[in-house]
Each structure stands twice: as structure tokens, then as C-alpha cells.
Amino acid sequence: MAHCIAAFQQPYANLLDSSGAPQKYDLPSPRSRPSSNRLLRLFRDLRLDRELYDIIFNIAVFTGDLGHWFEDRKCPFDPLELQKHACLLMYALFNWYAEGGKERTPLDQSVCLGLLIFVVKASHPYDPSYRAIILTTVKKLRAALTTTSIFRWAKSPDLLLWTLTMGAVAAQGSSEVAFFSQYCSVAFADAGCDETTAEELLERMKKCLWIPNVFDEEVKRLWTQMGLVKGEEEDQNEMPNGQEGGLISPEINEDDIVGMLTSARFFPNKK
């Protein structure tokens, strides 16, 4: 799936079920899954495409399961199964986006691409090379956002902030970061976040799709650096858990990205 997302091309393997549709998330859960109605209402209020909404439902269930796995290391979920289902969800989003073509509205496309960034990041929580996978996605998200009126988000303003946050996180180190920084400044101010603390804003994001163990620290740091929330300035090159920034050059092309991913996977210690 890394090549599929990085180059926005069909994957080498067939990930469709017997009916020709992307497989659904069906991982049995050892826990009682809480209702996602409040979260799904945020997406429903935007009147999104029905097929995309069905994918969002599956992502909501997956997010709860993955969050549970991060919080409880005794959780019986098989991490390989979670990774497999993350790939299936990535493909479902890619397939929806690719098959619809010009019929998809810019708003629907923006949500889809934000979701794709979310799933890729969530399934590569400590691997900075994930930004190479989604560089093309970030560019497509910028294009979709520029053709979507901000008023189209009026019924779910928190989803706009969430989508922009996903884009800003993924755009770090690329030429796209300036766009997301500028748009965030406008949208966050318009949403009344001028005097909001990072913790208060996180509470709003947690009403959307969110995994605290994956996103909290990095996003708080990014919001502070961008001047979106009250807080002290931090070292812009500092990353959580001692990671390197994983920043990528804006001049890197798609073939280079695939090569980087292959090298990182099979030769992780090679400098």
C-alpha cells in the first residue's frame, strides 16, 4: 500500500472482496465498542457521499480498537491484524477517491484525503518516513481545500480544524507547509480559538477521529509553533520520543519516494 498511496496508483495486489468492493473492517473485538454516533454526526452534517460515509464508519471502529491497543498493552488485538486492516482502510479511501474522479466534490475529497493522512499516520506512529508516503496526498489535499469554500464547513467547523491539522502535520518539511500554516491561522481564528490552550483544543479534536497516544504531543507542539494556541515556543526541530524529524525535500519525486520507502524497510540502519 505504501507505493499505492505514495504514487496514487493501483496497488500491485488485489484488495477487493468477492463482490469487487474494498473489504470492510471486520476485526472481532474483545471489548464492548462505544457508540460512534456523536462522532459520525460531525461527518453526517456535511452531507458527504454515502460510500465515503460508510468508510468513515469503519475507520471510526478501527480508531477505537487501535486506541485501545495503544492504551492497554495487554490488549489481545494482534498488531499484524491491525496493520492489515489499516491497509484495507487506506485502500478503501484510495479506491473511493480514484474511482469517483471529477464527480467527487472538493469537500468530499478534502475529508477523504484528511482521513487517508490520519490512517497512514496512525499506522506508522513512530516512523517519520510516513511523510514520504503521503506527500502526494498532502498536495491533493491542498488542491481540494483551495477549491472548497470555507462556508461549506459551517455545520462542522471542528472537522475543518481537524482536516487542516492532519494536513499541517503531514506537510512538515515540504513546500506545502506554508499553505496549511496560513489556512490554519484563518480557520482557527474564525472558529474562536485565538485564546484557546492546546489542551482545550485537543478536547475538540477528540470529538473527531483521534488517538491521543499518536497525535497529542506532536500536534500540541505544532499548534504552538504555528502560533495557533497559547503556550511557550518550543524547538521546532524537536520531535517526540527522540525521533528525527523525517523531513523531506519538496523536490523529491514519486519514484524517489518509493525508493526511500523500500530502503527504509529493508535497510533501516543504512546511512
Short mmCIF file of C-alpha atoms in Angstrom, two decimals:
data_model
loop_
_atom_site.label_atom_id
_atom_site.label_comp_id
_atom_site.label_asym_id
_atom_site.label_seq_id
_atom_site.Cartn_x
_atom_site.Cartn_y
_atom_site.Cartn_z
CA MET A 1 0.00 0.00 0.00
CA ALA A 2 2.95 2.36 0.51
CA HIS A 3 3.54 2.53 -3.25
CA CYS A 4 -0.20 2.90 -3.91
CA ILE A 5 -0.55 5.91 -1.60
CA ALA A 6 2.82 7.49 -2.43
CA ALA A 7 2.25 7.40 -6.19
CA PHE A 8 -1.60 7.37 -6.14
CA GLN A 9 -1.61 4.30 -8.36
CA GLN A 10 -3.47 1.00 -8.07
CA PRO A 11 -1.71 -1.43 -5.70
CA TYR A 12 0.05 -4.50 -7.03
CA ALA A 13 -2.22 -6.87 -5.09
CA ASN A 14 -6.00 -7.12 -5.42
CA LEU A 15 -7.58 -5.88 -2.19
CA LEU A 16 -11.20 -6.34 -3.25
CA ASP A 17 -13.64 -8.88 -1.86
CA SER A 18 -15.62 -11.42 -3.91
CA SER A 19 -18.18 -8.76 -4.86
CA GLY A 20 -15.49 -6.45 -6.26
CA ALA A 21 -15.73 -3.95 -3.39
CA PRO A 22 -13.00 -2.98 -0.90
CA GLN A 23 -13.09 -5.24 2.15
CA LYS A 24 -14.80 -3.88 5.26
CA TYR A 25 -13.29 -3.63 8.71
CA ASP A 26 -14.38 -6.79 10.49
CA LEU A 27 -11.82 -7.39 13.23
CA PRO A 28 -13.61 -9.06 16.19
CA SER A 29 -13.28 -7.03 19.37
CA PRO A 30 -12.77 -8.38 22.91
CA ARG A 31 -14.34 -5.23 24.30
CA SER A 32 -17.69 -3.51 24.05
CA ARG A 33 -17.31 -0.86 21.39
CA PRO A 34 -18.79 2.50 22.40
CA SER A 35 -21.27 4.22 20.14
CA SER A 36 -19.78 6.44 17.44
CA ASN A 37 -23.00 8.35 16.79
CA ARG A 38 -21.73 11.70 18.08
CA LEU A 39 -18.56 11.46 16.01
CA LEU A 40 -20.38 10.31 12.90
CA ARG A 41 -22.85 13.18 13.23
CA LEU A 42 -19.99 15.61 12.53
CA PHE A 43 -19.47 13.95 9.18
CA ARG A 44 -23.18 13.46 8.51
CA ASP A 45 -23.83 17.17 8.92
CA LEU A 46 -21.58 17.84 5.92
CA ARG A 47 -23.83 15.65 3.71
CA LEU A 48 -20.92 13.60 2.44
CA ASP A 49 -21.10 10.91 -0.22
CA ARG A 50 -22.78 7.79 1.17
CA GLU A 51 -19.93 5.44 0.19
CA LEU A 52 -17.41 7.72 1.88
CA TYR A 53 -19.60 7.86 4.97
CA ASP A 54 -19.60 4.04 5.13
CA ILE A 55 -15.79 4.05 5.04
CA ILE A 56 -15.75 6.65 7.83
CA PHE A 57 -17.89 4.33 9.96
CA ASN A 58 -15.30 1.56 9.53
CA ILE A 59 -12.46 3.98 10.33
CA ALA A 60 -14.27 5.07 13.50
CA VAL A 61 -14.44 1.45 14.71
CA PHE A 62 -10.80 0.86 13.75
CA THR A 63 -9.73 4.04 15.56
CA GLY A 64 -11.38 2.87 18.77
CA ASP A 65 -9.70 -0.53 18.54
CA LEU A 66 -6.28 0.92 17.73
CA GLY A 67 -6.60 3.46 20.54
CA HIS A 68 -7.46 0.65 22.94
CA TRP A 69 -4.37 -1.28 21.79
CA PHE A 70 -2.14 1.74 22.45
CA GLU A 71 -3.62 2.34 25.89
CA ASP A 72 -3.57 -1.28 27.09
CA ARG A 73 -0.56 -3.34 26.08
CA LYS A 74 -2.33 -6.44 27.40
CA CYS A 75 -4.99 -5.90 24.75
CA PRO A 76 -5.43 -9.17 22.80
CA PHE A 77 -5.55 -7.46 19.39
CA ASP A 78 -2.93 -8.85 17.02
CA PRO A 79 -0.84 -5.86 15.82
CA LEU A 80 -0.39 -7.54 12.43
CA GLU A 81 -4.17 -7.77 12.07
CA LEU A 82 -4.50 -4.09 12.96
CA GLN A 83 -1.84 -3.23 10.39
CA LYS A 84 -3.59 -5.34 7.76
CA HIS A 85 -6.90 -3.61 8.39
CA ALA A 86 -5.20 -0.22 8.29
CA CYS A 87 -4.01 -1.11 4.79
CA LEU A 88 -7.52 -2.15 3.80
CA LEU A 89 -8.92 1.16 5.04
CA MET A 90 -6.23 3.07 3.15
CA TYR A 91 -7.19 1.20 0.01
CA ALA A 92 -10.90 1.86 0.55
CA LEU A 93 -10.19 5.60 0.74
CA PHE A 94 -7.85 5.49 -2.25
CA ASN A 95 -10.38 3.48 -4.27
CA TRP A 96 -13.22 5.87 -3.42
CA TYR A 97 -11.13 8.88 -4.42
CA ALA A 98 -9.74 7.33 -7.62
CA GLU A 99 -12.99 5.85 -8.92
CA GLY A 100 -15.09 8.98 -8.46
CA GLY A 101 -12.90 11.31 -10.50
CA LYS A 102 -14.47 14.69 -11.19
CA GLU A 103 -17.79 13.54 -9.72
CA ARG A 104 -16.40 13.92 -6.20
CA THR A 105 -16.96 17.32 -4.62
CA PRO A 106 -13.90 19.20 -3.30
CA LEU A 107 -15.38 18.97 0.21
CA ASP A 108 -15.72 15.19 0.00
CA GLN A 109 -12.22 14.95 -1.44
CA SER A 110 -10.81 17.08 1.39
CA VAL A 111 -12.37 14.84 4.03
CA CYS A 112 -11.20 11.69 2.24
CA LEU A 113 -7.62 12.92 1.96
CA GLY A 114 -7.59 14.06 5.58
CA LEU A 115 -8.77 10.59 6.57
CA LEU A 116 -6.05 9.00 4.46
CA ILE A 117 -3.38 11.03 6.25
CA PHE A 118 -4.93 10.08 9.60
CA VAL A 119 -4.89 6.33 8.88
CA VAL A 120 -1.34 6.39 7.47
CA LYS A 121 -0.04 8.36 10.45
CA ALA A 122 -1.93 6.21 12.97
CA SER A 123 -0.48 3.02 11.47
CA HIS A 124 3.08 4.47 11.34
CA PRO A 125 3.11 6.24 14.74
CA TYR A 126 6.87 6.27 15.32
CA ASP A 127 8.13 6.10 11.74
CA PRO A 128 8.97 9.58 10.40
CA SER A 129 9.18 8.18 6.86
CA TYR A 130 5.35 8.15 6.79
CA ARG A 131 5.56 11.72 5.47
CA ALA A 132 7.16 10.38 2.31
CA ILE A 133 4.19 8.07 1.81
CA ILE A 134 1.65 10.89 1.96
CA LEU A 135 3.45 13.72 0.19
CA THR A 136 1.23 13.30 -2.88
CA THR A 137 -1.84 13.12 -0.62
CA VAL A 138 -0.86 16.41 1.03
CA LYS A 139 -0.60 18.11 -2.36
CA LYS A 140 -4.02 16.80 -3.39
CA LEU A 141 -5.48 17.96 -0.07
CA ARG A 142 -4.16 21.47 -0.63
CA ALA A 143 -5.73 21.49 -4.11
CA ALA A 144 -9.09 20.30 -2.78
CA LEU A 145 -9.13 22.82 0.07
CA THR A 146 -8.37 25.72 -2.27
CA THR A 147 -11.50 24.93 -4.30
CA THR A 148 -13.78 24.44 -1.27
CA SER A 149 -15.49 27.47 0.23
CA ILE A 150 -14.83 27.74 3.95
CA PHE A 151 -18.59 28.25 4.35
CA ARG A 152 -19.16 24.63 3.23
CA TRP A 153 -17.67 23.59 6.57
CA ALA A 154 -20.04 25.79 8.59
CA LYS A 155 -22.07 22.89 10.03
CA SER A 156 -18.95 21.04 11.22
CA PRO A 157 -16.24 23.64 11.91
CA ASP A 158 -14.28 21.21 14.09
CA LEU A 159 -13.90 18.89 11.12
CA LEU A 160 -12.26 21.71 9.17
CA LEU A 161 -9.82 22.26 12.03
CA TRP A 162 -9.19 18.51 12.18
CA THR A 163 -8.61 18.25 8.42
CA LEU A 164 -6.24 21.22 8.43
CA THR A 165 -4.39 19.75 11.41
CA MET A 166 -3.91 16.46 9.55
CA GLY A 167 -2.59 18.38 6.55
CA ALA A 168 -0.29 20.54 8.66
CA VAL A 169 1.19 17.55 10.49
CA ALA A 170 1.87 15.73 7.24
CA ALA A 171 3.17 18.82 5.41
CA GLN A 172 6.05 19.47 7.80
CA GLY A 173 9.30 19.72 5.86
CA SER A 174 7.65 20.08 2.46
CA SER A 175 6.79 23.07 0.31
CA GLU A 176 3.12 22.62 1.29
CA VAL A 177 3.62 23.69 4.89
CA ALA A 178 3.16 27.42 4.18
CA PHE A 179 -0.35 26.87 2.77
CA PHE A 180 -1.52 24.86 5.78
CA SER A 181 0.04 27.28 8.23
CA GLN A 182 -1.74 30.22 6.61
CA TYR A 183 -5.09 28.45 6.27
CA CYS A 184 -4.89 27.24 9.88
CA SER A 185 -4.31 30.81 11.07
CA VAL A 186 -7.51 31.94 9.35
CA ALA A 187 -9.70 28.94 10.20
CA PHE A 188 -8.66 28.62 13.84
CA ALA A 189 -9.23 32.33 14.44
CA ASP A 190 -12.60 32.14 12.70
CA ALA A 191 -13.52 29.22 14.99
CA GLY A 192 -12.78 31.36 18.06
CA CYS A 193 -9.51 29.66 19.00
CA ASP A 194 -7.48 32.86 19.41
CA GLU A 195 -7.20 32.48 23.19
CA THR A 196 -7.55 28.71 23.34
CA THR A 197 -4.99 26.49 25.06
CA ALA A 198 -3.65 23.36 23.40
CA GLU A 199 -5.47 21.17 25.92
CA GLU A 200 -8.78 22.88 25.23
CA LEU A 201 -8.31 22.46 21.50
CA LEU A 202 -7.35 18.81 21.93
CA GLU A 203 -10.69 18.23 23.63
CA ARG A 204 -12.38 19.50 20.47
CA MET A 205 -10.24 17.27 18.26
CA LYS A 206 -11.07 14.22 20.39
CA LYS A 207 -14.67 14.61 19.29
CA CYS A 208 -13.38 13.79 15.81
CA LEU A 209 -11.21 10.80 14.91
CA TRP A 210 -8.28 10.86 17.30
CA ILE A 211 -5.72 8.61 19.01
CA PRO A 212 -4.14 10.51 21.93
CA ASN A 213 -1.02 8.34 22.13
CA VAL A 214 -0.25 9.04 18.47
CA PHE A 215 -1.29 12.65 17.98
CA ASP A 216 -1.42 14.62 21.23
CA GLU A 217 2.20 15.63 21.80
CA GLU A 218 3.16 16.20 18.17
CA VAL A 219 0.03 18.21 17.43
CA LYS A 220 0.32 20.36 20.56
CA ARG A 221 3.89 21.17 19.62
CA LEU A 222 2.87 22.02 16.06
CA TRP A 223 -0.05 24.24 17.10
CA THR A 224 2.26 26.14 19.45
CA GLN A 225 4.92 26.60 16.78
CA MET A 226 2.28 27.91 14.38
CA GLY A 227 1.00 30.37 16.98
CA LEU A 228 -2.48 28.85 16.99
CA VAL A 229 -2.71 28.26 20.73
CA LYS A 230 -1.37 29.84 23.88
CA GLY A 231 1.88 28.27 25.01
CA GLU A 232 5.61 28.66 25.06
CA GLU A 233 7.57 28.34 21.85
CA GLU A 234 9.47 25.08 21.58
CA ASP A 235 12.38 23.88 19.49
CA GLN A 236 10.88 23.44 16.03
CA ASN A 237 13.27 20.58 15.29
CA GLU A 238 12.39 18.65 18.46
CA MET A 239 10.31 15.55 17.88
CA PRO A 240 8.63 13.25 20.42
CA ASN A 241 10.31 10.08 21.63
CA GLY A 242 13.68 11.17 20.32
CA GLN A 243 12.63 10.77 16.69
CA GLU A 244 14.34 12.57 13.90
CA GLY A 245 12.08 14.90 12.04
CA GLY A 246 11.89 12.79 8.94
CA LEU A 247 11.63 15.92 6.81
CA ILE A 248 11.61 15.52 3.08
CA SER A 249 12.75 17.73 0.28
CA PRO A 250 9.98 19.27 -1.86
CA GLU A 251 12.00 18.34 -4.94
CA ILE A 252 11.73 14.58 -4.30
CA ASN A 253 9.61 12.90 -6.98
CA GLU A 254 7.29 9.90 -6.70
CA ASP A 255 9.88 7.35 -7.87
CA ASP A 256 12.34 8.68 -5.30
CA ILE A 257 9.70 8.33 -2.58
CA VAL A 258 9.09 4.67 -3.39
CA GLY A 259 12.85 4.09 -3.36
CA MET A 260 13.15 5.78 0.03
CA LEU A 261 10.38 3.61 1.46
CA THR A 262 11.98 0.43 0.11
CA SER A 263 15.35 1.43 1.52
CA ALA A 264 13.89 2.31 4.92
CA ARG A 265 12.06 -1.00 5.11
CA PHE A 266 14.84 -3.36 4.05
CA PHE A 267 17.93 -1.38 5.07
CA PRO A 268 16.77 0.52 8.20
CA ASN A 269 20.28 1.01 9.60
CA LYS A 270 21.92 2.13 6.39
CA LYS A 271 23.05 5.77 6.44
#
